[in-house]
mmCIF file of C-alpha atoms in Angstrom:
data_model
loop_
_atom_site.group_PDB
_atom_site.id
_atom_site.type_symbol
_atom_site.label_atom_id
_atom_site.label_comp_id
_atom_site.label_asym_id
_atom_site.label_seq_id
_atom_site.Cartn_x
_atom_site.Cartn_y
_atom_site.Cartn_z
ATOM 1 C CA UNK A 70 1.224 205.770 88.982
ATOM 2 C CA UNK A 71 0.209 208.958 90.521
ATOM 3 C CA UNK A 72 2.366 212.144 90.215
ATOM 4 C CA UNK A 73 5.112 212.553 92.640
ATOM 5 C CA UNK A 74 4.358 215.717 94.666
ATOM 6 C CA UNK A 75 6.471 217.663 97.083
ATOM 7 C CA UNK A 76 4.581 219.683 99.762
ATOM 8 C CA UNK A 77 6.703 222.614 100.947
ATOM 9 C CA UNK A 78 4.822 224.192 103.885
ATOM 10 C CA UNK A 79 5.631 227.108 105.996
ATOM 11 C CA UNK A 80 4.612 230.544 107.256
ATOM 12 C CA UNK A 81 6.332 232.362 104.373
ATOM 13 C CA UNK A 82 6.135 235.483 106.373
ATOM 14 C CA UNK A 83 7.591 236.889 104.080
ATOM 15 C CA UNK A 84 8.735 234.390 101.495
ATOM 16 C CA UNK A 85 12.492 235.011 100.977
ATOM 17 C CA UNK A 86 14.960 234.212 98.405
ATOM 18 C CA UNK A 87 16.110 231.002 100.085
ATOM 19 C CA UNK A 88 12.571 229.765 99.945
ATOM 20 C CA UNK A 89 12.506 230.240 96.255
ATOM 21 C CA UNK A 90 15.969 228.744 95.686
ATOM 22 C CA UNK A 91 15.072 225.778 97.832
ATOM 23 C CA UNK A 92 11.824 225.124 96.022
ATOM 24 C CA UNK A 93 13.623 225.166 92.604
ATOM 25 C CA UNK A 94 16.546 222.946 93.871
ATOM 26 C CA UNK A 95 14.286 220.260 95.325
ATOM 27 C CA UNK A 96 12.280 220.045 92.226
ATOM 28 C CA UNK A 97 15.299 218.986 90.307
ATOM 29 C CA UNK A 98 16.817 216.847 93.024
ATOM 30 C CA UNK A 99 13.719 214.885 93.972
ATOM 31 C CA UNK A 100 12.300 215.046 90.346
ATOM 32 C CA UNK A 101 8.813 216.044 91.532
ATOM 33 C CA UNK A 102 6.183 216.481 88.933
ATOM 34 C CA UNK A 103 5.020 219.368 90.951
ATOM 35 C CA UNK A 104 5.856 221.172 94.123
ATOM 36 C CA UNK A 105 3.140 222.699 96.300
ATOM 37 C CA UNK A 106 3.822 225.705 98.320
ATOM 38 C CA UNK A 107 1.386 225.425 101.326
ATOM 39 C CA UNK A 108 1.299 228.623 103.626
ATOM 40 C CA UNK A 109 0.181 227.912 107.097
ATOM 41 C CA UNK A 110 -2.951 229.461 108.410
ATOM 42 C CA UNK A 111 -2.634 229.309 112.239
ATOM 43 C CA UNK A 112 0.592 227.471 113.163
ATOM 44 C CA UNK A 113 0.618 226.415 116.874
ATOM 45 C CA UNK A 114 4.125 227.460 117.435
ATOM 46 C CA UNK A 115 4.329 231.016 116.046
ATOM 47 C CA UNK A 116 2.393 234.287 115.577
ATOM 48 C CA UNK A 117 2.112 235.489 111.999
ATOM 49 C CA UNK A 118 2.664 239.251 111.100
ATOM 50 C CA UNK A 119 1.249 239.437 107.598
ATOM 51 C CA UNK A 120 -2.366 238.404 106.735
ATOM 52 C CA UNK A 121 -3.240 235.143 104.915
ATOM 53 C CA UNK A 122 -4.103 237.250 101.879
ATOM 54 C CA UNK A 123 -0.869 239.148 101.809
ATOM 55 C CA UNK A 124 1.254 236.079 102.191
ATOM 56 C CA UNK A 125 -0.685 234.294 99.364
ATOM 57 C CA UNK A 126 -0.146 237.243 97.158
ATOM 58 C CA UNK A 127 3.593 237.487 97.913
ATOM 59 C CA UNK A 128 3.959 233.755 97.028
ATOM 60 C CA UNK A 129 2.167 234.210 93.715
ATOM 61 C CA UNK A 130 5.301 236.024 92.466
ATOM 62 C CA UNK A 131 7.384 232.786 92.796
ATOM 63 C CA UNK A 132 4.996 230.368 91.203
ATOM 64 C CA UNK A 133 5.286 228.794 87.664
ATOM 65 C CA UNK A 134 3.947 225.673 85.933
ATOM 66 C CA UNK A 135 5.763 223.380 88.283
ATOM 67 C CA UNK A 136 5.698 225.393 91.563
ATOM 68 C CA UNK A 137 2.008 225.489 92.658
ATOM 69 C CA UNK A 138 0.458 227.622 95.383
ATOM 70 C CA UNK A 139 -2.223 226.029 97.560
ATOM 71 C CA UNK A 140 -4.594 227.773 100.029
ATOM 72 C CA UNK A 141 -5.832 224.501 101.360
ATOM 73 C CA UNK A 142 -4.486 225.075 104.806
ATOM 74 C CA UNK A 143 -5.363 228.847 104.968
ATOM 75 C CA UNK A 144 -9.075 227.917 104.354
ATOM 76 C CA UNK A 145 -9.138 225.688 107.421
ATOM 77 C CA UNK A 146 -10.295 226.814 110.718
ATOM 78 C CA UNK A 147 -8.613 226.446 114.023
ATOM 79 C CA UNK A 148 -4.973 225.584 114.810
ATOM 80 C CA UNK A 149 -3.171 224.227 111.698
ATOM 81 C CA UNK A 150 -1.764 220.772 112.683
ATOM 82 C CA UNK A 151 0.006 218.975 109.928
ATOM 83 C CA UNK A 152 -1.542 215.585 110.737
ATOM 84 C CA UNK A 153 -4.963 217.140 110.061
ATOM 85 C CA UNK A 154 -4.335 218.694 106.710
ATOM 86 C CA UNK A 155 -2.567 215.576 105.250
ATOM 87 C CA UNK A 156 -5.640 213.584 104.517
ATOM 88 C CA UNK A 157 -6.929 216.585 102.449
ATOM 89 C CA UNK A 158 -3.589 216.891 100.579
ATOM 90 C CA UNK A 159 -3.671 213.186 99.725
ATOM 91 C CA UNK A 160 -7.293 213.403 98.485
ATOM 92 C CA UNK A 161 -6.321 216.295 96.191
ATOM 93 C CA UNK A 162 -2.919 215.295 94.939
ATOM 94 C CA UNK A 163 -2.762 211.624 95.460
ATOM 95 C CA UNK A 164 -0.839 209.258 97.866
ATOM 96 C CA UNK A 165 2.574 209.750 96.236
ATOM 97 C CA UNK A 166 3.466 212.730 98.374
ATOM 98 C CA UNK A 167 6.714 213.835 100.046
ATOM 99 C CA UNK A 168 6.230 216.408 102.975
ATOM 100 C CA UNK A 169 9.119 218.811 103.137
ATOM 101 C CA UNK A 170 10.339 220.106 106.628
ATOM 102 C CA UNK A 171 13.437 222.028 107.910
ATOM 103 C CA UNK A 172 16.210 220.330 109.654
ATOM 104 C CA UNK A 173 15.356 222.276 112.850
ATOM 105 C CA UNK A 174 11.747 221.036 112.693
ATOM 106 C CA UNK A 175 12.827 217.487 112.253
ATOM 107 C CA UNK A 176 15.196 217.625 115.298
ATOM 108 C CA UNK A 177 12.034 218.468 117.296
ATOM 109 C CA UNK A 178 9.672 216.226 115.374
ATOM 110 C CA UNK A 179 8.711 214.077 118.241
ATOM 111 C CA UNK A 180 7.239 217.252 119.821
ATOM 112 C CA UNK A 181 4.864 217.712 116.808
ATOM 113 C CA UNK A 182 1.186 216.782 117.272
ATOM 114 C CA UNK A 183 0.907 213.186 116.501
ATOM 115 C CA UNK A 184 4.215 212.567 114.685
ATOM 116 C CA UNK A 185 4.036 208.888 114.379
ATOM 117 C CA UNK A 186 0.562 209.311 112.532
ATOM 118 C CA UNK A 187 2.361 211.660 110.159
ATOM 119 C CA UNK A 188 4.984 209.166 109.291
ATOM 120 C CA UNK A 189 2.303 206.590 108.382
ATOM 121 C CA UNK A 190 0.534 209.109 105.984
ATOM 122 C CA UNK A 191 3.450 210.645 103.785
ATOM 123 C CA UNK A 192 7.075 210.399 103.143
ATOM 124 C CA UNK A 193 9.268 213.010 104.860
ATOM 125 C CA UNK A 194 11.974 214.976 103.233
ATOM 126 C CA UNK A 195 14.326 216.852 105.580
ATOM 127 C CA UNK A 196 16.157 219.916 104.298
ATOM 128 C CA UNK A 197 19.248 220.487 106.522
ATOM 129 C CA UNK A 198 21.076 223.721 107.075
ATOM 130 C CA UNK A 199 24.773 223.818 107.023
ATOM 131 C CA UNK A 200 26.214 222.126 110.193
ATOM 132 C CA UNK A 201 22.951 220.160 110.880
ATOM 133 C CA UNK A 202 23.524 217.047 108.741
ATOM 134 C CA UNK A 203 25.343 215.082 111.392
ATOM 135 C CA UNK A 204 22.745 215.759 114.046
ATOM 136 C CA UNK A 205 20.060 214.912 111.647
ATOM 137 C CA UNK A 206 21.631 211.509 110.819
ATOM 138 C CA UNK A 207 21.808 210.733 114.445
ATOM 139 C CA UNK A 208 18.120 211.784 114.851
ATOM 140 C CA UNK A 209 17.184 209.683 111.998
ATOM 141 C CA UNK A 210 18.337 206.454 113.786
ATOM 142 C CA UNK A 211 15.621 207.119 116.336
ATOM 143 C CA UNK A 212 12.999 206.181 113.740
ATOM 144 C CA UNK A 213 14.697 202.990 112.437
ATOM 145 C CA UNK A 214 12.184 200.719 113.999
ATOM 146 C CA UNK A 215 9.112 203.013 113.742
ATOM 147 C CA UNK A 216 6.532 202.326 111.049
ATOM 148 C CA UNK A 217 6.836 204.963 108.322
ATOM 149 C CA UNK A 218 6.583 205.573 104.535
ATOM 150 C CA UNK A 219 10.130 206.907 104.537
ATOM 151 C CA UNK A 220 12.366 209.718 105.853
ATOM 152 C CA UNK A 221 15.112 211.209 103.513
ATOM 153 C CA UNK A 222 17.716 213.956 104.137
ATOM 154 C CA UNK A 223 17.935 216.251 101.030
ATOM 155 C CA UNK A 224 21.422 216.734 99.479
ATOM 156 C CA UNK A 225 20.570 220.318 98.812
ATOM 157 C CA UNK A 226 21.798 222.792 101.607
ATOM 158 C CA UNK A 227 19.889 226.022 101.506
ATOM 159 C CA UNK A 228 21.426 229.400 102.301
ATOM 160 C CA UNK A 229 20.629 230.316 105.951
ATOM 161 C CA UNK A 230 17.928 233.012 106.131
ATOM 162 C CA UNK A 231 15.327 233.805 108.677
ATOM 163 C CA UNK A 232 11.908 235.272 107.983
ATOM 164 C CA UNK A 233 11.742 236.605 111.427
ATOM 165 C CA UNK A 234 15.174 238.481 111.127
ATOM 166 C CA UNK A 235 13.944 239.851 107.826
ATOM 167 C CA UNK A 236 10.819 241.143 109.422
ATOM 168 C CA UNK A 237 12.977 242.710 112.038
ATOM 169 C CA UNK A 238 15.112 244.343 109.400
ATOM 170 C CA UNK A 239 12.203 245.713 107.527
ATOM 171 C CA UNK A 240 10.826 247.292 110.727
ATOM 172 C CA UNK A 241 14.217 248.979 111.174
ATOM 173 C CA UNK A 242 14.380 250.247 107.652
ATOM 174 C CA UNK A 243 17.311 247.986 106.820
ATOM 175 C CA UNK A 244 17.844 247.196 103.055
ATOM 176 C CA UNK A 245 16.580 243.604 102.334
ATOM 177 C CA UNK A 246 17.283 243.559 98.489
ATOM 178 C CA UNK A 247 19.699 240.597 98.984
ATOM 179 C CA UNK A 248 17.086 238.688 101.019
ATOM 180 C CA UNK A 249 13.876 239.229 99.214
ATOM 181 C CA UNK A 250 12.759 239.114 95.549
ATOM 182 C CA UNK A 251 12.278 242.610 94.147
ATOM 183 C CA UNK A 252 8.579 241.918 93.429
ATOM 184 C CA UNK A 253 8.073 240.855 97.091
ATOM 185 C CA UNK A 254 9.793 244.048 98.232
ATOM 186 C CA UNK A 255 7.474 246.166 96.025
ATOM 187 C CA UNK A 256 4.530 244.422 97.411
ATOM 188 C CA UNK A 257 5.694 244.876 101.064
ATOM 189 C CA UNK A 258 6.342 248.574 100.349
ATOM 190 C CA UNK A 259 3.060 249.220 98.598
ATOM 191 C CA UNK A 260 0.882 247.507 101.288
ATOM 192 C CA UNK A 261 2.851 248.855 104.226
ATOM 193 C CA UNK A 262 3.748 245.490 105.647
ATOM 194 C CA UNK A 263 6.101 244.869 108.551
ATOM 195 C CA UNK A 264 5.950 248.545 109.473
ATOM 196 C CA UNK A 265 4.327 248.624 112.869
ATOM 197 C CA UNK A 266 6.958 250.802 114.465
ATOM 198 C CA UNK A 267 7.456 253.232 111.620
ATOM 199 C CA UNK A 268 6.516 256.404 113.484
ATOM 200 C CA UNK A 269 8.992 255.562 116.249
ATOM 201 C CA UNK A 270 11.781 254.368 113.925
ATOM 202 C CA UNK A 271 11.416 257.560 111.669
ATOM 203 C CA UNK A 272 11.628 259.968 114.629
ATOM 204 C CA UNK A 273 14.580 258.274 116.199
ATOM 205 C CA UNK A 274 16.396 258.043 113.028
ATOM 206 C CA UNK A 275 15.968 261.748 112.469
ATOM 207 C CA UNK A 276 17.433 262.517 115.834
ATOM 208 C CA UNK A 277 20.403 260.272 116.168
ATOM 209 C CA UNK A 278 23.659 260.410 114.198
ATOM 210 C CA UNK A 279 24.138 257.813 111.432
ATOM 211 C CA UNK A 280 26.580 255.873 113.591
ATOM 212 C CA UNK A 281 24.410 255.825 116.686
ATOM 213 C CA UNK A 282 21.368 254.825 114.805
ATOM 214 C CA UNK A 283 23.428 251.949 113.069
ATOM 215 C CA UNK A 284 24.315 250.773 116.753
ATOM 216 C CA UNK A 285 20.754 250.892 117.717
ATOM 217 C CA UNK A 286 19.674 248.761 114.846
ATOM 218 C CA UNK A 287 22.299 246.330 115.934
ATOM 219 C CA UNK A 288 21.007 246.343 119.485
ATOM 220 C CA UNK A 289 17.322 245.733 118.324
ATOM 221 C CA UNK A 290 18.406 242.831 116.093
ATOM 222 C CA UNK A 291 20.641 241.297 118.686
ATOM 223 C CA UNK A 292 17.891 241.574 121.520
ATOM 224 C CA UNK A 293 15.149 240.145 119.336
ATOM 225 C CA UNK A 294 17.119 236.984 118.656
ATOM 226 C CA UNK A 295 16.623 235.997 122.234
ATOM 227 C CA UNK A 296 13.096 237.251 122.843
ATOM 228 C CA UNK A 297 11.334 233.900 121.979
ATOM 229 C CA UNK A 298 14.062 231.886 123.824
ATOM 230 C CA UNK A 299 13.416 233.995 127.021
ATOM 231 C CA UNK A 300 9.707 234.068 126.510
ATOM 232 C CA UNK A 301 9.820 237.928 126.443
ATOM 233 C CA UNK A 302 7.116 240.213 124.883
ATOM 234 C CA UNK A 303 8.240 241.071 121.386
ATOM 235 C CA UNK A 304 6.830 244.483 121.636
ATOM 236 C CA UNK A 305 8.700 245.328 124.906
ATOM 237 C CA UNK A 306 11.936 243.917 123.481
ATOM 238 C CA UNK A 307 11.556 245.906 120.260
ATOM 239 C CA UNK A 308 10.689 249.212 121.936
ATOM 240 C CA UNK A 309 13.137 249.075 124.733
ATOM 241 C CA UNK A 310 16.054 248.166 122.586
ATOM 242 C CA UNK A 311 15.057 250.815 119.953
ATOM 243 C CA UNK A 312 14.851 253.611 122.440
ATOM 244 C CA UNK A 313 17.660 252.654 124.692
ATOM 245 C CA UNK A 314 19.864 255.554 123.411
ATOM 246 C CA UNK A 315 17.007 257.974 122.590
ATOM 247 C CA UNK A 316 18.818 260.723 124.749
ATOM 248 C CA UNK A 317 21.911 260.447 122.781
ATOM 249 C CA UNK A 318 20.776 263.241 120.512
ATOM 250 C CA UNK A 319 23.154 265.975 121.242
ATOM 251 C CA UNK A 320 20.210 267.931 122.581
ATOM 252 C CA UNK A 321 20.251 269.617 125.942
ATOM 253 C CA UNK A 322 18.279 267.674 128.517
ATOM 254 C CA UNK A 323 18.922 269.984 131.594
ATOM 255 C CA UNK A 324 15.232 270.213 132.029
ATOM 256 C CA UNK A 325 15.234 266.599 133.131
ATOM 257 C CA UNK A 326 17.718 267.373 135.883
ATOM 258 C CA UNK A 327 16.136 270.619 136.735
ATOM 259 C CA UNK A 328 12.811 268.694 137.552
ATOM 260 C CA UNK A 329 14.750 266.125 139.450
ATOM 261 C CA UNK A 330 13.492 263.377 137.235
ATOM 262 C CA UNK A 331 16.728 261.414 137.264
ATOM 263 C CA UNK A 332 19.630 261.030 139.851
ATOM 264 C CA UNK A 333 21.392 264.410 140.019
ATOM 265 C CA UNK A 334 24.759 262.755 140.672
ATOM 266 C CA UNK A 335 24.510 261.213 137.120
ATOM 267 C CA UNK A 336 24.723 264.611 135.387
ATOM 268 C CA UNK A 337 27.595 264.983 132.993
ATOM 269 C CA UNK A 338 28.751 261.304 133.540
ATOM 270 C CA UNK A 339 28.914 258.618 130.827
ATOM 271 C CA UNK A 340 25.806 256.909 132.141
ATOM 272 C CA UNK A 341 23.563 260.062 132.058
ATOM 273 C CA UNK A 342 21.958 259.169 128.880
ATOM 274 C CA UNK A 343 20.433 255.999 130.115
ATOM 275 C CA UNK A 344 18.573 257.775 132.853
ATOM 276 C CA UNK A 345 17.548 260.594 130.670
ATOM 277 C CA UNK A 346 16.619 258.089 127.905
ATOM 278 C CA UNK A 347 13.860 256.599 130.153
ATOM 279 C CA UNK A 348 12.442 260.139 130.590
ATOM 280 C CA UNK A 349 12.766 260.995 126.919
ATOM 281 C CA UNK A 350 10.979 257.555 125.978
ATOM 282 C CA UNK A 351 8.021 258.562 128.272
ATOM 283 C CA UNK A 352 7.789 262.215 127.454
ATOM 284 C CA UNK A 353 8.813 262.413 123.772
ATOM 285 C CA UNK A 354 7.804 258.953 122.515
ATOM 286 C CA UNK A 355 4.763 258.150 124.577
ATOM 287 C CA UNK A 356 6.015 255.090 126.224
ATOM 288 C CA UNK A 357 4.226 254.326 129.535
ATOM 289 C CA UNK A 358 5.251 250.796 130.228
ATOM 290 C CA UNK A 359 7.224 250.652 133.415
ATOM 291 C CA UNK A 360 9.248 247.533 132.474
ATOM 292 C CA UNK A 361 10.396 249.198 129.145
ATOM 293 C CA UNK A 362 11.263 252.375 130.782
ATOM 294 C CA UNK A 363 13.135 250.519 133.611
ATOM 295 C CA UNK A 364 15.163 248.537 131.018
ATOM 296 C CA UNK A 365 16.172 251.774 129.276
ATOM 297 C CA UNK A 366 16.974 253.492 132.607
ATOM 298 C CA UNK A 367 19.548 250.863 133.743
ATOM 299 C CA UNK A 368 20.920 249.761 130.300
ATOM 300 C CA UNK A 369 24.234 251.147 130.968
ATOM 301 C CA UNK A 370 24.759 250.887 134.759
ATOM 302 C CA UNK A 371 22.744 247.722 135.564
ATOM 303 C CA UNK A 372 21.268 247.551 139.069
ATOM 304 C CA UNK A 373 20.136 244.994 141.517
ATOM 305 C CA UNK A 374 17.012 243.062 140.926
ATOM 306 C CA UNK A 375 16.780 243.666 137.251
ATOM 307 C CA UNK A 376 14.065 242.171 134.993
ATOM 308 C CA UNK A 377 14.903 239.622 132.281
ATOM 309 C CA UNK A 378 14.041 242.377 129.729
ATOM 310 C CA UNK A 379 16.476 244.814 131.413
ATOM 311 C CA UNK A 380 19.215 242.282 131.525
ATOM 312 C CA UNK A 381 18.689 241.560 127.937
ATOM 313 C CA UNK A 382 18.947 245.199 126.799
ATOM 314 C CA UNK A 383 22.069 245.655 128.895
ATOM 315 C CA UNK A 384 23.757 242.683 127.252
ATOM 316 C CA UNK A 385 22.565 243.596 123.738
ATOM 317 C CA UNK A 386 23.940 247.062 124.044
ATOM 318 C CA UNK A 387 27.182 245.523 124.806
ATOM 319 C CA UNK A 388 27.182 242.532 122.462
ATOM 320 C CA UNK A 389 25.455 243.716 119.280
ATOM 321 C CA UNK A 390 27.481 242.813 116.204
ATOM 322 C CA UNK A 391 28.870 246.194 115.722
ATOM 323 C CA UNK A 392 30.920 245.820 118.925
ATOM 324 C CA UNK A 393 34.496 244.522 118.309
ATOM 325 C CA UNK A 394 36.302 244.964 121.649
ATOM 326 C CA UNK A 395 38.734 242.283 123.018
ATOM 327 C CA UNK A 396 36.696 239.419 124.459
ATOM 328 C CA UNK A 397 33.413 240.214 122.911
ATOM 329 C CA UNK A 398 33.244 237.049 121.037
ATOM 330 C CA UNK A 399 33.749 235.022 124.242
ATOM 331 C CA UNK A 400 30.983 237.069 125.854
ATOM 332 C CA UNK A 401 28.627 236.310 123.149
ATOM 333 C CA UNK A 402 29.443 232.716 123.368
ATOM 334 C CA UNK A 403 28.705 232.614 127.134
ATOM 335 C CA UNK A 404 25.538 234.606 126.611
ATOM 336 C CA UNK A 405 24.213 232.345 123.854
ATOM 337 C CA UNK A 406 24.732 229.206 126.023
ATOM 338 C CA UNK A 407 23.508 230.669 129.309
ATOM 339 C CA UNK A 408 21.586 233.884 129.549
ATOM 340 C CA UNK A 409 22.200 234.446 133.387
ATOM 341 C CA UNK A 410 25.779 233.581 133.178
ATOM 342 C CA UNK A 411 26.234 235.747 130.137
ATOM 343 C CA UNK A 412 24.637 238.733 131.915
ATOM 344 C CA UNK A 413 27.003 238.335 134.895
ATOM 345 C CA UNK A 414 30.049 237.925 132.541
ATOM 346 C CA UNK A 415 29.004 241.245 130.783
ATOM 347 C CA UNK A 416 28.723 243.037 134.145
ATOM 348 C CA UNK A 417 31.943 241.700 135.299
ATOM 349 C CA UNK A 418 33.663 242.792 132.110
ATOM 350 C CA UNK A 419 32.399 246.358 132.389
ATOM 351 C CA UNK A 420 33.464 246.653 135.974
ATOM 352 C CA UNK A 421 36.940 245.292 135.228
ATOM 353 C CA UNK A 422 37.329 247.515 132.212
ATOM 354 C CA UNK A 423 36.500 250.601 134.229
ATOM 355 C CA UNK A 424 38.784 249.579 136.978
ATOM 356 C CA UNK A 425 41.732 248.921 134.569
ATOM 357 C CA UNK A 426 41.431 252.348 133.175
ATOM 358 C CA UNK A 427 41.016 254.084 136.638
ATOM 359 C CA UNK A 428 37.670 255.387 135.480
ATOM 360 C CA UNK A 429 34.829 256.313 138.032
ATOM 361 C CA UNK A 430 32.373 253.504 138.348
ATOM 362 C CA UNK A 431 28.783 254.767 139.043
ATOM 363 C CA UNK A 432 27.433 253.519 142.367
ATOM 364 C CA UNK A 433 24.578 251.578 140.822
ATOM 365 C CA UNK A 434 26.896 249.522 138.766
ATOM 366 C CA UNK A 435 28.969 248.509 141.882
ATOM 367 C CA UNK A 436 25.603 247.670 143.655
ATOM 368 C CA UNK A 437 24.685 245.508 140.757
ATOM 369 C CA UNK A 438 28.109 243.796 140.635
ATOM 370 C CA UNK A 439 27.899 242.986 144.426
ATOM 371 C CA UNK A 440 24.344 241.825 144.111
ATOM 372 C CA UNK A 441 24.847 239.381 141.254
ATOM 373 C CA UNK A 442 28.077 238.124 142.365
ATOM 374 C CA UNK A 443 26.597 237.063 145.604
ATOM 375 C CA UNK A 444 23.614 235.363 143.905
#
């Protein structure tokens, strides 16, 4: 009988501790003779940040005599569909193969390219995250009468980690030693990976207080969680959220008012930094994109006819994980379920808070409140 082989595919961009722990746990649970790490080349559903060579090099740190690295998919041209690579894997490793996928992937397995053909070629092992098992068992029933070699839900529940969130943290200079193997961290630092915004981050960090920069990191991480869901450009979301408080430096920005670059009636008000921030982002950070600048401009006040990006930055500033005011958890829940309703709820909360404290409300906020409550 041929060896029993587990195929663990993914972007591994970068490979994190949970990837390693999962590979080792599945080796024991499934009694594989070998587990093959198969980094993807050109997945149809995501953009890769690190090069093929860098991802292969990082994965070499976690291989041993049982966990084997394969560059089979990376060597292929075109979009990397699973159904196309499987015959090559069977040819190389035999037909006693179990293809490992995440629970979230299996919940959307019917949307894969030729999923029914995949089921005829290999057995499937589904690795659930905590809270997914019941959903997966229900999903499994949909395949009861479909020809297949077998679908199994693994007993092992991995720690929840996200490569995309780790990339975001690396770009923000957030420590990731609890998420990445130290050899992987060394490689990332040595080869300057996930560092596309380094000059912006370093400059901003040097100008903001530690507390303000910590808040900024929170806003970026929160906003980026919704970039894909809202089909927003990653670069715009990152820069707008990073620089939203770029004028909160303690410096004197009178020159902005003297040149009439922002509304004069905002001077010395709590919302002044938002208007000035748009100018600072343009003049001091070289940002020219109007949508980014507009999102910074109204991130405190809101305004009528806001873009999706502007609404996201407005809400992220209010809902990032460092905020702990009464009602914030409820607002996060609403926002997570429905972006537009969440935005309106955040705007309403702001107006009601200011009214309850008899604080002056800037006219642009009142205009926005009236506009979106009529919509």
